[in-house]
PDB file of C-alpha atoms in Angstrom:
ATOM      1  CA  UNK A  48     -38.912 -10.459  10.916  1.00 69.00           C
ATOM      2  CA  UNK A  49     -36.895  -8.887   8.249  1.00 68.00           C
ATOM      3  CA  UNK A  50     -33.388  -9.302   6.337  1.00 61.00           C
ATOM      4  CA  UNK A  51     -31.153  -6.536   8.028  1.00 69.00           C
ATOM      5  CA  UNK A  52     -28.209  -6.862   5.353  1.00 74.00           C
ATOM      6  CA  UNK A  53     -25.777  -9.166   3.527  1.00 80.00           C
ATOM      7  CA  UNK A  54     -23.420 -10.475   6.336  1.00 84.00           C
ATOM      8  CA  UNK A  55     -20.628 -13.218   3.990  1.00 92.00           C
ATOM      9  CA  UNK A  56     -20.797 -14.957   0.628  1.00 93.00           C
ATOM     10  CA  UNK A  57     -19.669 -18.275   0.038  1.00 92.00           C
ATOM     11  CA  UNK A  58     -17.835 -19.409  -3.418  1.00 93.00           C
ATOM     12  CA  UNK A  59     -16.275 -21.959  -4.439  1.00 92.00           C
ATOM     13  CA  UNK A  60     -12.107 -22.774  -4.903  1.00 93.00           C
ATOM     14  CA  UNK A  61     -10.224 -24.917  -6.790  1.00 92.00           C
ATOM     15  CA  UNK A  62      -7.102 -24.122  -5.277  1.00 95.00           C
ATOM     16  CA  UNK A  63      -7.456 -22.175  -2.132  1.00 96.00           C
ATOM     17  CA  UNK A  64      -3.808 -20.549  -1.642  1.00 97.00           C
ATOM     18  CA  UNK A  65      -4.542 -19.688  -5.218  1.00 97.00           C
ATOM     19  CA  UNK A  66      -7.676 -17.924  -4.702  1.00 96.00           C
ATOM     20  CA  UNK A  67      -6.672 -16.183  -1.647  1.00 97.00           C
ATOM     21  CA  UNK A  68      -3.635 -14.826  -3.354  1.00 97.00           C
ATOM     22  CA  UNK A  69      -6.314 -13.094  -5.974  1.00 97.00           C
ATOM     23  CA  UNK A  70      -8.387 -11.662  -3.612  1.00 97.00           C
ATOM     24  CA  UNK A  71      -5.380 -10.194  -1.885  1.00 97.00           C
ATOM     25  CA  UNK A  72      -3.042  -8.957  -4.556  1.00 96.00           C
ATOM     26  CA  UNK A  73      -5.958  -8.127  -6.942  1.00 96.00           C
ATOM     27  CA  UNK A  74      -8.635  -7.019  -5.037  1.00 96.00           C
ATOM     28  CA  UNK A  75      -6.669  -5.890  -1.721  1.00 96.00           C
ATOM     29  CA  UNK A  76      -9.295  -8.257   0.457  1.00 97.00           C
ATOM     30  CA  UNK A  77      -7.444  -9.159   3.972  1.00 97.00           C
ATOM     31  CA  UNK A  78      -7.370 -12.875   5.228  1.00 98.00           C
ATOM     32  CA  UNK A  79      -9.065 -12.912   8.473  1.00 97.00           C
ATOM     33  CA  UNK A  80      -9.603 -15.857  10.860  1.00 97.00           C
ATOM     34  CA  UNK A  81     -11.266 -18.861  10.150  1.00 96.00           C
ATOM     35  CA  UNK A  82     -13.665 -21.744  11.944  1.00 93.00           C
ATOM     36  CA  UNK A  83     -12.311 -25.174  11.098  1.00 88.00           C
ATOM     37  CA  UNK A  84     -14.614 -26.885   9.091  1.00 88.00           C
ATOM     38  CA  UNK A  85     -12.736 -30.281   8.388  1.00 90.00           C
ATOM     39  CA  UNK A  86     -12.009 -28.600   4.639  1.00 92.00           C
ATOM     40  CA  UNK A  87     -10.325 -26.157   3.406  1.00 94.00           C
ATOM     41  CA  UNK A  88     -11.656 -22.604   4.151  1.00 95.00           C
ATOM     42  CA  UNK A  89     -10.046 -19.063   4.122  1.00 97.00           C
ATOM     43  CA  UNK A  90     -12.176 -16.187   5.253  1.00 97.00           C
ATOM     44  CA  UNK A  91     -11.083 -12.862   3.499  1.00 97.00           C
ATOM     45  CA  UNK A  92     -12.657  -9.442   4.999  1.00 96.00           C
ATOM     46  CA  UNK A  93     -14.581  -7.028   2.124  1.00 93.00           C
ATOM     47  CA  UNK A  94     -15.485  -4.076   3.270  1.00 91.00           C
ATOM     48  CA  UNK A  95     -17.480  -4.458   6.401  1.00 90.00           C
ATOM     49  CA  UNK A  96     -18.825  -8.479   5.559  1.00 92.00           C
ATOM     50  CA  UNK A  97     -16.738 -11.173   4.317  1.00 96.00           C
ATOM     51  CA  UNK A  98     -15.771 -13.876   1.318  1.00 96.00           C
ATOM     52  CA  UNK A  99     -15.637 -17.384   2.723  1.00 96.00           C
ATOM     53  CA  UNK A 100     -13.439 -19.025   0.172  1.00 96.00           C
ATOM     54  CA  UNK A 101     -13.993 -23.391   0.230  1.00 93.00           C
ATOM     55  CA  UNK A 102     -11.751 -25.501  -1.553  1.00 92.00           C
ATOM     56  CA  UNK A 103     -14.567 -28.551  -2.562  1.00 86.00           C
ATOM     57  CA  UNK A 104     -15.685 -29.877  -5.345  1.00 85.00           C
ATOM     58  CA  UNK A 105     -18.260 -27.743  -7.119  1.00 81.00           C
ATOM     59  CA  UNK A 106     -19.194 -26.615 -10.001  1.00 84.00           C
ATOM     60  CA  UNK A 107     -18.555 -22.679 -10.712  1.00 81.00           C
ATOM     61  CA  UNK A 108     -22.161 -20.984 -12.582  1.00 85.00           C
ATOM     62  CA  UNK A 109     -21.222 -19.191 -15.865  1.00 91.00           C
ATOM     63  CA  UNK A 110     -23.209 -16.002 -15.397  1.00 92.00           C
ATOM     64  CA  UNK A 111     -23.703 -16.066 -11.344  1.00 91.00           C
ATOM     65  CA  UNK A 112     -21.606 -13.628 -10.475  1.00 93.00           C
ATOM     66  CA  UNK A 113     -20.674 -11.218  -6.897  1.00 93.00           C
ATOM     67  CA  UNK A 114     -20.325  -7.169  -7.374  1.00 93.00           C
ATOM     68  CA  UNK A 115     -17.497  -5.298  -5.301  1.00 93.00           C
ATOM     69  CA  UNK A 116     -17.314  -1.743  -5.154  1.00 91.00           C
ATOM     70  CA  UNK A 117     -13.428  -0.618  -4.600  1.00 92.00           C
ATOM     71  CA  UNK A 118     -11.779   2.364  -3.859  1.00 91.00           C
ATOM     72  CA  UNK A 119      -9.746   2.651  -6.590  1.00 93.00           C
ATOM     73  CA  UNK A 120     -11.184   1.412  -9.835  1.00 95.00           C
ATOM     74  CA  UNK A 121      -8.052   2.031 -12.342  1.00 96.00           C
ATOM     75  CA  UNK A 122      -5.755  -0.327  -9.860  1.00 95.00           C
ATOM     76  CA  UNK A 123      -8.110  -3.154  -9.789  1.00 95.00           C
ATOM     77  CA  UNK A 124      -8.408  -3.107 -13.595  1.00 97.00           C
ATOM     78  CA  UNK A 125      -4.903  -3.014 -14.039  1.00 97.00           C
ATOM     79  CA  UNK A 126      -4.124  -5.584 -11.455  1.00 96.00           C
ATOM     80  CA  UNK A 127      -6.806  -8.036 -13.328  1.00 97.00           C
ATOM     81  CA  UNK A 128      -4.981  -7.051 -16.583  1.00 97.00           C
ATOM     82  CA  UNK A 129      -2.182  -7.470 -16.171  1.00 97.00           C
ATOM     83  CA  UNK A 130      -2.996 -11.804 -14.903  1.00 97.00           C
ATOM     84  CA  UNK A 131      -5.558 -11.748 -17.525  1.00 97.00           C
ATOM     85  CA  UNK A 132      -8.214 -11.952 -15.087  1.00 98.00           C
ATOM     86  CA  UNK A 133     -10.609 -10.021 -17.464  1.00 98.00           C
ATOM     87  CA  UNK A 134     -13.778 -11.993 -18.799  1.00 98.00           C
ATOM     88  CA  UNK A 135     -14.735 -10.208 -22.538  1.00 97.00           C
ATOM     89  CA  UNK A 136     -17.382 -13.383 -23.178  1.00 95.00           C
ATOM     90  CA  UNK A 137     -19.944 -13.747 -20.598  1.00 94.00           C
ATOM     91  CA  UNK A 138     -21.625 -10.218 -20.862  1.00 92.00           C
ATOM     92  CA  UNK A 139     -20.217  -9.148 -24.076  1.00 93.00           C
ATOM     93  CA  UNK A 140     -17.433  -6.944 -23.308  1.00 96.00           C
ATOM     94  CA  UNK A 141     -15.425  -6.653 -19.683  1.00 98.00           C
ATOM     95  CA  UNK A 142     -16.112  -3.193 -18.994  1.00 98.00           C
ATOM     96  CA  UNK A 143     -19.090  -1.325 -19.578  1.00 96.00           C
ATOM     97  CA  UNK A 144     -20.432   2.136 -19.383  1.00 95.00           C
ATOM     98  CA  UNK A 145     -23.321   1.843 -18.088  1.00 92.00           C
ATOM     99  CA  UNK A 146     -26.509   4.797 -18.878  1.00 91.00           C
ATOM    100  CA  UNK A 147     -26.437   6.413 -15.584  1.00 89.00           C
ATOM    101  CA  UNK A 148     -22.729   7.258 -15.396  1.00 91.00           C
ATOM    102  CA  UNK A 149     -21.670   3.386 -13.313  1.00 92.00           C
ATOM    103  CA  UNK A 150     -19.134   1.667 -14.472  1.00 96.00           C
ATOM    104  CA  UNK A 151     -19.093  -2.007 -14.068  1.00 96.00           C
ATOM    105  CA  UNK A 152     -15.773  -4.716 -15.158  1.00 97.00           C
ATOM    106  CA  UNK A 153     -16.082  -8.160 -14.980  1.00 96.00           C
ATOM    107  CA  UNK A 154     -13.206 -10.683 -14.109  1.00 96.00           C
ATOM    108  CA  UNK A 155     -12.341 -14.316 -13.807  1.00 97.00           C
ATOM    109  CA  UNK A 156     -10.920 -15.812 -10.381  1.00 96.00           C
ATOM    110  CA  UNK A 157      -8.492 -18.373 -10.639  1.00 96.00           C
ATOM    111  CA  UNK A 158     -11.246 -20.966  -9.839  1.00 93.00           C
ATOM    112  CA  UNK A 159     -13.350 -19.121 -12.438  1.00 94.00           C
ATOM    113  CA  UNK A 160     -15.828 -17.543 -10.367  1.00 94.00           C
ATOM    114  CA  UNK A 161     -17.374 -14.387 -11.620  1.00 95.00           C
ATOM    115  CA  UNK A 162     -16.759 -11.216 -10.140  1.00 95.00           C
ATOM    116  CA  UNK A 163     -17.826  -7.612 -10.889  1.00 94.00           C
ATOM    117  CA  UNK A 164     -16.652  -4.778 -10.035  1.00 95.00           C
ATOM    118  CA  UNK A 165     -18.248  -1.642 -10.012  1.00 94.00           C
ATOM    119  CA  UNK A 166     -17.599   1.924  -9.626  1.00 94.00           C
ATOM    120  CA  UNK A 167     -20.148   4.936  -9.556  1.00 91.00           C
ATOM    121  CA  UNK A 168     -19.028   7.966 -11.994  1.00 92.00           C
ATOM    122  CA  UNK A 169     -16.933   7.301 -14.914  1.00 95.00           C
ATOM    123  CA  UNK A 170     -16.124  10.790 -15.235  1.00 93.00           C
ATOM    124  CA  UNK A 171     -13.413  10.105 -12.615  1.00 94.00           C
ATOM    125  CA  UNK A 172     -11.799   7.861 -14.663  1.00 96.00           C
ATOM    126  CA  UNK A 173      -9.252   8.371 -17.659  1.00 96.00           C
ATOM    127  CA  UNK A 174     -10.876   6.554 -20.746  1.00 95.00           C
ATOM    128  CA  UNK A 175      -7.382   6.215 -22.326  1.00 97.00           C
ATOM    129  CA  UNK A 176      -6.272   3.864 -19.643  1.00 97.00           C
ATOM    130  CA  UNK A 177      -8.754   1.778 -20.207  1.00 98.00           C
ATOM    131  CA  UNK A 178      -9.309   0.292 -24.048  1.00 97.00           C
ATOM    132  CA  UNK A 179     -12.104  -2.234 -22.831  1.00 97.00           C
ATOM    133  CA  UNK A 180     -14.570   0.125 -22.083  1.00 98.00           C
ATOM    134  CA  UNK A 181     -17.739   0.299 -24.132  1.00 97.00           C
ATOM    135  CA  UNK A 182     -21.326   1.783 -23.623  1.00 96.00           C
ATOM    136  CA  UNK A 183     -23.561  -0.789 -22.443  1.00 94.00           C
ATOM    137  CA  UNK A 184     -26.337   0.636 -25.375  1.00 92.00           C
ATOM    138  CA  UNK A 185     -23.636  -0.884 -27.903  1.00 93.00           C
ATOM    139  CA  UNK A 186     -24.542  -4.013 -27.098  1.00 90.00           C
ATOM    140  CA  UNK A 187     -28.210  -3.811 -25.787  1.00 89.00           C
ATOM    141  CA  UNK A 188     -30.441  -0.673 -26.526  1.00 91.00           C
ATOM    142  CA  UNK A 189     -31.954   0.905 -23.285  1.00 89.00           C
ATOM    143  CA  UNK A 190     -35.523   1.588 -22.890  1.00 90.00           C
ATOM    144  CA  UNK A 191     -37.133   4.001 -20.041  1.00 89.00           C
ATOM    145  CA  UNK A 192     -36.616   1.683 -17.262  1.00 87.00           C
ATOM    146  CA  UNK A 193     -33.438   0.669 -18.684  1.00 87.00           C
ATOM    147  CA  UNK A 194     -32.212   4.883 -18.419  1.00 85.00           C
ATOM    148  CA  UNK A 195     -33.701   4.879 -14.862  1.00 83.00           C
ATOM    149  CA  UNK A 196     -30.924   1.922 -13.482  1.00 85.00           C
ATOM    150  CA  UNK A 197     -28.945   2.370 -11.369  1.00 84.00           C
ATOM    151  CA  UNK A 198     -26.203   0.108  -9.459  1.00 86.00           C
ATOM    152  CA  UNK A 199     -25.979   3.197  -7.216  1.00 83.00           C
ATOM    153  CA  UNK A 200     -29.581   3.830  -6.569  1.00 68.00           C
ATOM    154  CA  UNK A 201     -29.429   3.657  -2.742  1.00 69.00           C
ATOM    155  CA  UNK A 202     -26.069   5.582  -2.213  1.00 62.00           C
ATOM    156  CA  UNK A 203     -26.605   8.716  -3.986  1.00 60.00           C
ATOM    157  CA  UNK A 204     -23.663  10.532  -2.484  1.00 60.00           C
ATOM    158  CA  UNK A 205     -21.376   7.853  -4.231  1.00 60.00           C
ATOM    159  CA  UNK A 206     -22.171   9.833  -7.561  1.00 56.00           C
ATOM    160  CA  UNK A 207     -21.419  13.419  -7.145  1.00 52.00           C
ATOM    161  CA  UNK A 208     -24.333  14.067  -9.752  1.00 52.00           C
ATOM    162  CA  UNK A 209     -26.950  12.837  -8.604  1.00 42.00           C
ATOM    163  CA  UNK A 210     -26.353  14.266  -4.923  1.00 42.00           C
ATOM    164  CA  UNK A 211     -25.827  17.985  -6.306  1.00 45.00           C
ATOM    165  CA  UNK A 212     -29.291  17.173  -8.499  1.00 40.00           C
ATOM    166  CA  UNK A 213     -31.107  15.762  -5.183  1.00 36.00           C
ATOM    167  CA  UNK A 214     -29.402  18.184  -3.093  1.00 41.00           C
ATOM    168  CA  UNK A 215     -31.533  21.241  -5.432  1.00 43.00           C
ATOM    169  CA  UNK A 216     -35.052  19.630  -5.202  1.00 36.00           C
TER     170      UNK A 216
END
């Protein structure tokens, strides 16, 4: 027996309508039907699995956090902008630079879950647009494993790159 693949995760809500307006108009997720549970739950469709949004009582973790990738990286930082969604305390800054090229942002849902989002080549984005961004190696220097990372690792053809540079070996 083995894992085959991620297939939902679960968070927690404080206010569900709330929450599923965030993923929606931030993040562009799609509400999608839902079991009955006897509580409040909202399933929201990402990509190809799901978010399972319950409104309980929980605690939300400080640094356990969820990664998205999304097809348009400048709209989803703008979106979280512009609600003041980003989070500049947990990991130092709320977007990073990352060695290999990645970029990675990290934002605040309204029930203060942690949520990343990630994108594979900054050289696709325009730097001016985006004031938060800093090197990760500003805030922690890398060492050889740190310069081999990569969020990206198993998608090469995400990062144009690295498939030209696999492509001529």
């Amino acid at each position: 027996m083995k894992v085959t693949g991620f297939n939902h995760l679960s968070i927690g809500s404080r206010d569900l309508d709330e929450s599923t307006r965030f993923y929606v108009e931030v993040l562009g997720m799609e509400v999608i039907p839902t079991y009955n549970f006897g509580f409040k739950t909202r399933y929201l469709r990402c990509g190809d699995l799901q978010l399972h949004l319950f409104e309980l009582e929980d605690s939300i973790p400080t640094y356990q956090h969820f990664a998205l990738d999304v097809d348009d990286f400048q709209a989803a930082y703008e979106a979280a902008k512009k609600i003041g969604a980003l989070d500049s305390s947990t990991f130092r800054n709320s977007v990073n630079e990352l060695p290999d090229g990645c970029v990675q942002m990290y934002l605040r849902d309204p029930s203060g879950n942690l949520v990343e989002i990630d994108w594979p080549d900054v050289t696709t984005l325009d730097r001016s647009r985006i004031p938060e961004m800093k090197l990760l190696s500003e805030f922690a220097t890398q060492d050889t494993e740190g310069l081999k990372a990569s969020l990206y690792l198993d998608r090469p053809y995400m990062k144009p790159d690295i498939a030209s540079k696999i492509a001529s070996h």
